[in-house]
Amino acid sequence: MTGRSIVGGRLLTARATRVIAASPGAAQVAPDGAAYTQATDFSPSAQANLAGGNSPAWHGQSADEAGHANAAALSGIKTQGFDGSGHNQLVFDDSDGQGRAQMASTQAATQLNLGHLIHQADNYRGSFRGTGMELRSDGYGAVRGTKGVLLSTYSLSQAEPAADATAVGALLSQHAQLAEAMSQAATTHQTVPLAGHEGVAQANASQLNAKAAPLKALRQSAVDTVSSDNFDAAAPSKAEQAVPHSADALTTIAGRGGIGAIAGQSLHVAAGETFNLGSGQHTNMAVGNQLRLHASQAIGLLAGAHKANGVGLNLIAGKGALNVQAQHDTLALRSKGDLKLVSANAAVEMAAKQKIHLATSQGAFLTIEGGNLTFGCPGKLMVQAGNHKLVGAAQLSPKLPIFPDNVCIECLMKRAAQRSGFINKGA
């Protein structure tokens, strides 16, 4: 019958091979610790017991070789798999100034390491790996919190509640204030306001809170509190206090020094209601190939909302054509100052199916309509030319663009339902 060994405790009497050399005739012989020098971060050594069995995974009788001079500093429990191929262990390391705890399983190399992080191979304390916490596995990992999850690099004193999100609330307040200012500026300059501040389906409402727009609702939920009545049994002294806790099942990630989301392939971000992106200074996008921005309703672009810096809005095609179309409505180009149309090396062409009308605020105008050309002015008409010719009638028929007549609504609905970029209309 195969036995199942469990090792536990701190003070052990086992003695490893080759530590105390044989000394016949009371001769003085130095201890031989050469066996310990073979240990590495991933491979123990000198574990064989003189009695022919096995020394415990960690033991106190060690020579002074590096890594093994830890007399009784290691303790815990280690089990052995029934098939002999794996084990689980709970290790406590009380070395001076290097306290450490490890809960580990050889299954998928799954470990939780706390404190002074080192490599350990049974009794061998290996090289330094850092300090803090490490949760790792070669298998699948998941973090779940039904009431919410908070990941933060903002420090808290031990006296503060675990779910305190004061820093998160401050950042969300700044973001909400920025969004409010930009949304008001967008309304002033007659472009699309921000749904995160105004509301989506209706004003001042969101899926998170029926009485608050998305950004305001998010902040209120992130810094909310719950009654301490639910915790009286565990902490009677807190009976009159409220405990910080998100009001909804939020996943909140806050980085004091920044957050990096890096993907070797694709990075996908999806939101069921609104996606808000804001920065106190600059937002940059660098694309190696193509940038596509599609909206089923409106796109609003506003520059110089509060303070012009001489740049304004630059829309430049370094190579290739710049194509601007209003396929089913008016295209308006308006300027408080000069409006310039310049072609450096070719022509400027203007064509219309019905009429071209040029006019000034003083009353002079030029109208090209149908087959007629009409000049008009309240003042003087001056024509300057080296030669004047009035000849017979002539006609030029410009080539006008053809726009799509409609949008396949059925295709859009199928694509939304299937979350696919391509739809077969016959499917």
Coordinates of C-alpha atoms in Angstrom, one line a residue:
M1 CA 0.0 0.0 0.0
T2 CA 1.4 3.3 -1.0
G3 CA 1.7 5.9 1.8
R4 CA 1.0 9.6 1.6
S5 CA 3.6 11.7 3.4
I6 CA 2.9 15.0 5.1
V7 CA 5.7 17.2 6.5
G8 CA 5.0 19.8 9.1
G9 CA 6.6 21.7 11.9
R10 CA 9.7 23.8 12.4
L11 CA 12.2 21.9 14.6
L12 CA 13.2 18.7 12.9
T13 CA 15.7 16.1 14.0
A14 CA 16.6 14.8 10.5
R15 CA 20.2 14.9 9.6
A16 CA 21.3 15.1 6.0
T17 CA 24.0 13.1 4.3
R18 CA 27.6 14.3 4.3
V19 CA 27.1 17.1 6.8
I20 CA 29.1 15.4 9.6
A21 CA 31.9 13.3 8.3
A22 CA 32.8 10.0 10.0
S23 CA 35.6 10.5 12.7
P24 CA 37.0 7.1 13.8
G25 CA 39.2 7.1 16.8
A26 CA 37.9 10.4 18.0
A27 CA 39.8 12.1 15.1
Q28 CA 38.9 15.7 14.4
V29 CA 37.4 15.9 11.0
A30 CA 35.9 19.1 9.4
P31 CA 32.2 18.8 8.3
D32 CA 31.8 18.1 4.6
G33 CA 29.2 20.4 3.1
A34 CA 30.0 19.8 -0.5
A35 CA 26.7 18.2 -1.2
Y36 CA 24.9 21.5 -0.5
T37 CA 26.9 23.3 -3.2
Q38 CA 25.0 21.4 -5.8
A39 CA 21.7 23.1 -5.0
T40 CA 20.2 25.7 -7.4
D41 CA 17.2 27.9 -7.5
F42 CA 15.2 25.0 -9.1
S43 CA 17.0 21.9 -7.7
P44 CA 17.6 20.9 -4.1
S45 CA 20.5 18.8 -2.9
A46 CA 21.7 16.9 0.2
Q47 CA 18.2 15.7 1.0
A48 CA 19.0 12.0 1.6
N49 CA 18.8 10.9 5.2
L50 CA 21.6 8.8 6.8
A51 CA 19.0 6.2 7.8
G52 CA 18.2 5.6 4.2
G53 CA 14.9 7.6 4.1
N54 CA 14.4 11.2 3.0
S55 CA 15.0 14.4 5.0
P56 CA 12.1 16.8 5.3
A57 CA 11.8 19.4 2.6
W58 CA 13.2 21.9 5.0
H59 CA 15.4 21.1 8.0
G60 CA 17.5 22.9 10.5
Q61 CA 20.7 20.9 10.5
S62 CA 22.5 22.6 7.6
A63 CA 26.1 23.4 6.8
D64 CA 27.2 27.0 6.3
E65 CA 27.0 26.7 2.5
A66 CA 25.2 29.7 0.9
G67 CA 21.5 29.1 0.8
H68 CA 21.4 26.4 3.5
A69 CA 22.5 28.5 6.5
N70 CA 18.9 28.9 7.6
A71 CA 18.7 26.9 10.8
A72 CA 15.0 26.3 11.5
A73 CA 14.0 29.5 9.6
L74 CA 11.7 27.5 7.3
S75 CA 8.5 25.9 8.5
G76 CA 5.1 24.9 7.2
I77 CA 3.5 21.9 5.6
K78 CA 4.2 19.9 2.4
T79 CA 2.1 17.1 1.1
Q80 CA 2.9 14.5 -1.6
G81 CA 0.6 13.5 -4.4
F82 CA -0.7 9.9 -4.3
D83 CA 1.0 9.2 -7.7
G84 CA 4.3 10.7 -6.4
S85 CA 4.5 13.2 -9.2
G86 CA 3.5 16.4 -7.5
H87 CA 3.0 18.2 -4.2
N88 CA 1.3 21.1 -2.4
Q89 CA 3.0 23.2 0.2
L90 CA 2.6 26.1 2.6
V91 CA 5.9 27.6 3.6
F92 CA 6.7 30.2 6.2
D93 CA 10.2 31.8 6.1
D94 CA 11.2 33.7 9.2
S95 CA 14.7 34.7 8.1
D96 CA 15.9 38.0 9.7
G97 CA 14.6 40.9 7.6
Q98 CA 13.4 38.6 4.8
G99 CA 10.0 37.3 6.0
R100 CA 8.2 35.4 3.4
A101 CA 5.2 33.1 3.0
Q102 CA 4.3 30.9 0.0
M103 CA 1.3 28.8 -0.8
A104 CA 2.1 26.7 -3.9
S105 CA 1.1 23.7 -5.9
T106 CA 3.0 21.9 -8.6
Q107 CA -0.2 21.7 -10.6
A108 CA 0.3 24.3 -13.4
A109 CA 3.2 25.7 -11.2
T110 CA 0.6 27.8 -9.3
Q111 CA 1.9 30.0 -6.5
L112 CA 1.1 32.8 -4.2
N113 CA 4.3 34.5 -2.9
L114 CA 4.2 37.2 -0.2
G115 CA 6.9 39.4 1.3
H116 CA 10.6 38.8 0.5
L117 CA 10.4 37.0 -2.8
I118 CA 13.2 34.4 -3.6
H119 CA 13.6 31.2 -5.4
Q120 CA 13.3 28.2 -3.1
A121 CA 14.0 24.5 -3.8
D122 CA 13.1 22.6 -0.6
N123 CA 15.6 23.7 2.0
Y124 CA 17.6 25.8 -0.4
R125 CA 16.9 29.6 -0.2
G126 CA 17.9 30.8 -3.7
S127 CA 18.4 34.1 -5.4
F128 CA 16.4 37.3 -4.7
R129 CA 13.4 38.0 -6.9
G130 CA 11.9 41.2 -5.4
T131 CA 9.5 42.2 -2.6
G132 CA 5.8 42.4 -2.4
M133 CA 3.3 40.0 -3.8
E134 CA 3.2 37.5 -6.7
L135 CA 0.3 35.4 -7.9
R136 CA 1.3 33.2 -10.8
S137 CA 0.2 30.1 -12.7
D138 CA 1.0 28.4 -15.9
G139 CA -2.7 27.7 -16.2
Y140 CA -5.7 29.9 -16.4
G141 CA -6.3 32.7 -13.9
A142 CA -9.4 34.6 -12.9
V143 CA -10.3 37.4 -10.5
R144 CA -14.0 37.7 -9.7
G145 CA -15.9 40.0 -7.3
T146 CA -19.6 39.9 -7.5
K147 CA -19.9 43.3 -5.7
G148 CA -17.0 44.9 -7.6
V149 CA -13.2 44.8 -8.0
L150 CA -10.7 47.6 -7.2
L151 CA -7.2 47.5 -8.5
S152 CA -5.1 50.4 -7.4
T153 CA -1.6 51.6 -6.9
Y154 CA -2.6 54.4 -4.6
S155 CA -1.4 53.6 -1.1
L156 CA -3.6 53.3 2.0
S157 CA -2.8 53.3 5.7
Q158 CA -3.7 50.1 7.5
A159 CA -6.4 52.1 9.3
E160 CA -8.3 52.9 6.1
P161 CA -11.1 50.7 4.8
A162 CA -10.0 48.2 2.1
A163 CA -12.4 49.6 -0.6
D164 CA -11.5 53.3 0.0
A165 CA -11.5 55.0 -3.4
T166 CA -10.8 58.6 -2.5
A167 CA -8.1 59.0 -5.2
V168 CA -10.4 57.4 -7.8
G169 CA -13.2 59.8 -6.9
A170 CA -10.8 62.8 -7.3
L171 CA -9.7 61.7 -10.7
L172 CA -13.3 61.0 -11.9
S173 CA -14.3 64.5 -10.6
Q174 CA -11.5 66.1 -12.7
H175 CA -12.6 64.1 -15.7
A176 CA -16.2 65.0 -15.2
Q177 CA -15.3 68.7 -14.9
L178 CA -13.3 68.5 -18.1
A179 CA -16.1 66.8 -19.9
E180 CA -18.6 69.4 -18.7
A181 CA -16.4 72.3 -20.0
M182 CA -15.9 70.6 -23.4
S183 CA -19.6 69.7 -23.8
Q184 CA -20.6 73.3 -23.0
A185 CA -18.0 74.6 -25.5
A186 CA -19.3 72.1 -28.1
T187 CA -22.9 73.4 -27.6
T188 CA -21.7 77.0 -27.9
H189 CA -19.8 76.3 -31.1
Q190 CA -22.7 74.4 -32.6
T191 CA -21.2 70.9 -32.7
V192 CA -22.0 67.6 -31.0
P193 CA -22.0 67.7 -27.1
L194 CA -20.5 64.9 -25.1
A195 CA -23.0 62.1 -24.2
G196 CA -21.0 61.1 -21.2
H197 CA -21.9 64.5 -19.6
E198 CA -25.3 65.1 -21.2
G199 CA -26.8 61.6 -21.2
V200 CA -27.4 59.0 -23.9
A201 CA -31.0 57.9 -24.3
Q202 CA -32.2 60.9 -22.4
A203 CA -30.8 63.9 -20.6
N204 CA -29.1 63.4 -17.2
A205 CA -29.7 59.6 -17.2
S206 CA -27.7 56.5 -17.8
Q207 CA -28.0 52.7 -17.4
L208 CA -26.1 52.9 -14.2
N209 CA -28.2 55.6 -12.7
A210 CA -31.6 56.8 -14.0
K211 CA -31.0 60.3 -12.5
A212 CA -27.4 60.9 -13.6
A213 CA -25.5 61.0 -16.9
P214 CA -22.8 58.3 -17.4
L215 CA -19.8 60.2 -16.0
K216 CA -21.6 61.5 -13.0
A217 CA -23.2 58.2 -12.3
L218 CA -19.8 56.4 -12.5
R219 CA -18.2 58.7 -9.9
Q220 CA -21.2 58.4 -7.6
S221 CA -21.0 54.7 -7.7
A222 CA -17.2 54.4 -7.3
V223 CA -17.1 56.5 -4.1
D224 CA -20.3 55.3 -2.5
T225 CA -20.6 53.7 0.9
V226 CA -22.7 50.9 2.4
S227 CA -24.2 50.9 5.9
S228 CA -22.0 49.3 8.6
D229 CA -25.1 47.6 10.0
N230 CA -24.2 44.6 7.8
F231 CA -20.8 44.4 9.6
D232 CA -21.9 44.9 13.2
A233 CA -21.3 41.3 14.2
A234 CA -17.7 41.4 12.9
A235 CA -16.9 44.9 14.0
P236 CA -19.2 46.4 16.6
S237 CA -17.0 49.5 17.0
K238 CA -17.9 50.5 13.4
A239 CA -21.7 50.4 14.0
E240 CA -22.1 54.2 13.5
Q241 CA -19.8 54.5 10.5
A242 CA -20.4 53.9 6.8
V243 CA -18.0 51.7 4.9
P244 CA -16.6 52.8 1.5
H245 CA -17.9 50.4 -1.2
S246 CA -18.9 50.8 -4.8
A247 CA -22.6 51.0 -5.3
D248 CA -22.5 48.8 -8.4
A249 CA -20.5 45.9 -9.6
L250 CA -17.7 48.1 -11.0
T251 CA -14.2 47.0 -12.1
T252 CA -12.1 50.0 -11.1
I253 CA -8.4 50.3 -12.2
A254 CA -6.5 53.2 -10.9
G255 CA -2.7 53.8 -11.5
R256 CA -1.0 56.5 -9.6
G257 CA 1.9 56.6 -12.0
G258 CA 0.0 55.5 -15.0
I259 CA -1.6 52.4 -16.6
G260 CA -0.2 50.5 -19.6
A261 CA -2.5 48.2 -21.6
I262 CA -0.2 46.4 -24.1
A263 CA -1.4 43.7 -26.5
G264 CA 0.9 41.6 -28.7
Q265 CA -1.9 41.3 -31.3
S266 CA -5.2 43.1 -30.9
L267 CA -6.6 45.3 -28.1
H268 CA -10.4 45.3 -27.9
V269 CA -12.4 47.8 -25.8
A270 CA -16.2 47.5 -25.9
A271 CA -18.9 49.4 -24.0
G272 CA -22.6 48.8 -23.9
E273 CA -23.6 52.5 -23.4
T274 CA -20.8 55.1 -23.6
F275 CA -17.0 55.1 -24.0
N276 CA -15.4 58.2 -22.5
L277 CA -11.8 59.1 -23.2
G278 CA -10.3 62.2 -21.5
S279 CA -6.9 63.5 -20.6
G280 CA -5.8 66.6 -18.7
Q281 CA -3.1 67.4 -21.2
H282 CA -2.7 65.6 -24.5
T283 CA -4.2 62.6 -26.2
N284 CA -2.1 61.0 -29.0
M285 CA -2.9 58.4 -31.6
A286 CA -0.2 56.9 -33.8
V287 CA -1.3 54.4 -36.4
G288 CA 1.0 52.4 -38.6
N289 CA -1.5 51.6 -41.3
Q290 CA -5.1 52.9 -41.5
L291 CA -7.3 54.7 -39.0
R292 CA -11.1 54.1 -39.3
L293 CA -13.6 56.2 -37.4
H294 CA -17.3 55.3 -38.1
A295 CA -20.4 56.6 -36.4
S296 CA -24.0 55.7 -37.2
Q297 CA -25.2 59.2 -36.2
A298 CA -22.8 62.1 -35.8
I299 CA -19.1 63.0 -35.4
G300 CA -18.2 66.3 -33.7
L301 CA -14.7 67.8 -33.9
L302 CA -13.9 71.0 -32.0
A303 CA -10.5 72.7 -31.7
G304 CA -9.6 75.9 -29.8
A305 CA -12.6 75.6 -27.6
H306 CA -11.2 77.9 -24.9
K307 CA -7.8 79.1 -25.9
A308 CA -6.4 79.3 -29.4
N309 CA -2.7 78.5 -29.8
G310 CA -2.3 79.3 -33.5
V311 CA -2.8 75.7 -34.6
G312 CA -6.5 75.3 -34.8
L313 CA -7.7 72.2 -36.6
N314 CA -5.3 70.7 -39.2
L315 CA -6.7 68.2 -41.7
I316 CA -4.0 67.2 -44.0
A317 CA -3.4 64.4 -46.5
G318 CA 0.4 64.2 -46.9
K319 CA 0.0 61.9 -49.9
G320 CA -3.1 60.9 -51.8
A321 CA -6.4 62.7 -52.1
L322 CA -8.4 64.5 -49.4
N323 CA -12.1 63.6 -50.1
V324 CA -14.8 65.5 -48.2
Q325 CA -18.4 64.6 -49.0
A326 CA -21.9 65.4 -47.8
Q327 CA -23.7 62.6 -49.6
H328 CA -27.3 63.4 -48.6
D329 CA -27.2 66.9 -47.3
T330 CA -25.5 70.3 -47.3
L331 CA -21.7 70.8 -47.2
A332 CA -21.0 74.2 -45.6
L333 CA -17.5 75.9 -45.5
R334 CA -17.7 79.0 -43.3
S335 CA -15.1 81.3 -42.0
K336 CA -15.1 84.5 -39.9
G337 CA -11.9 85.6 -41.7
D338 CA -10.7 84.8 -45.2
L339 CA -11.8 81.7 -47.1
K340 CA -9.2 80.6 -49.5
L341 CA -9.3 78.0 -52.3
V342 CA -5.9 77.5 -53.9
S343 CA -4.5 74.9 -56.2
A344 CA -0.7 75.1 -56.4
N345 CA -0.1 73.1 -59.6
A346 CA -3.5 72.4 -61.2
A347 CA -7.0 73.9 -61.4
V348 CA -9.9 74.9 -59.1
E349 CA -13.2 73.7 -60.5
M350 CA -16.7 74.5 -59.3
A351 CA -19.7 72.8 -60.7
A352 CA -23.4 72.5 -59.7
K353 CA -26.4 70.8 -61.2
Q354 CA -28.6 73.9 -60.8
K355 CA -26.9 77.1 -59.8
I356 CA -23.7 78.8 -58.7
H357 CA -24.2 82.1 -56.9
L358 CA -21.4 84.4 -55.8
A359 CA -22.3 87.6 -53.8
T360 CA -20.9 90.2 -51.4
S361 CA -22.6 91.9 -48.5
Q362 CA -22.6 95.2 -50.5
G363 CA -24.9 93.7 -53.2
A364 CA -22.6 92.7 -56.1
F365 CA -23.3 89.2 -57.4
L366 CA -22.7 86.7 -60.1
T367 CA -25.3 84.0 -60.8
I368 CA -24.7 81.0 -63.1
E369 CA -28.0 79.2 -63.4
G370 CA -29.1 76.8 -66.1
G371 CA -27.8 78.2 -69.4
N372 CA -27.7 81.8 -68.1
L373 CA -25.0 84.0 -66.7
T374 CA -26.1 87.1 -64.7
F375 CA -23.9 89.9 -63.4
G376 CA -25.3 92.5 -61.0
C377 CA -23.9 95.3 -58.9
P378 CA -25.2 98.5 -57.4
G379 CA -22.0 100.3 -58.4
K380 CA -19.5 100.2 -61.3
L381 CA -18.9 97.2 -63.5
M382 CA -15.3 97.2 -64.8
V383 CA -13.9 94.7 -67.4
Q384 CA -10.2 94.8 -68.1
A385 CA -8.6 92.7 -70.9
G386 CA -6.1 93.1 -73.6
N387 CA -8.6 91.8 -76.2
H388 CA -12.4 91.4 -76.2
K389 CA -14.2 88.7 -78.1
L390 CA -17.9 88.0 -78.1
V391 CA -18.7 84.8 -80.0
G392 CA -21.5 82.4 -80.4
A393 CA -23.0 80.2 -77.7
A394 CA -21.0 77.4 -76.1
Q395 CA -21.7 74.7 -73.5
L396 CA -19.7 72.5 -71.0
S397 CA -21.4 69.7 -69.2
P398 CA -19.4 68.9 -66.0
K399 CA -19.3 65.4 -64.5
L400 CA -21.1 65.4 -61.2
P401 CA -20.6 62.8 -58.4
I402 CA -23.0 59.9 -57.9
F403 CA -23.8 59.1 -54.3
P404 CA -25.4 55.9 -52.8
D405 CA -29.2 56.2 -52.7
N406 CA -29.7 54.3 -49.4
V407 CA -28.2 52.3 -46.6
C408 CA -28.9 48.6 -46.1
I409 CA -30.7 48.8 -42.7
E410 CA -31.2 45.1 -42.7
C411 CA -27.5 44.6 -43.1
L412 CA -26.7 47.0 -40.2
M413 CA -29.2 45.1 -37.9
K414 CA -27.7 41.7 -38.8
R415 CA -24.2 43.0 -38.2
A416 CA -25.1 44.5 -34.8
A417 CA -26.8 41.2 -33.8
Q418 CA -23.9 39.0 -35.0
R419 CA -21.2 41.5 -34.0
S420 CA -19.5 40.9 -37.4
G421 CA -17.9 43.3 -39.8
F422 CA -19.2 41.5 -42.8
I423 CA -22.8 40.3 -43.6
N424 CA -24.1 38.3 -46.5
K425 CA -27.3 40.0 -47.7
G426 CA -28.7 36.7 -48.9
A427 CA -28.1 34.9 -45.6

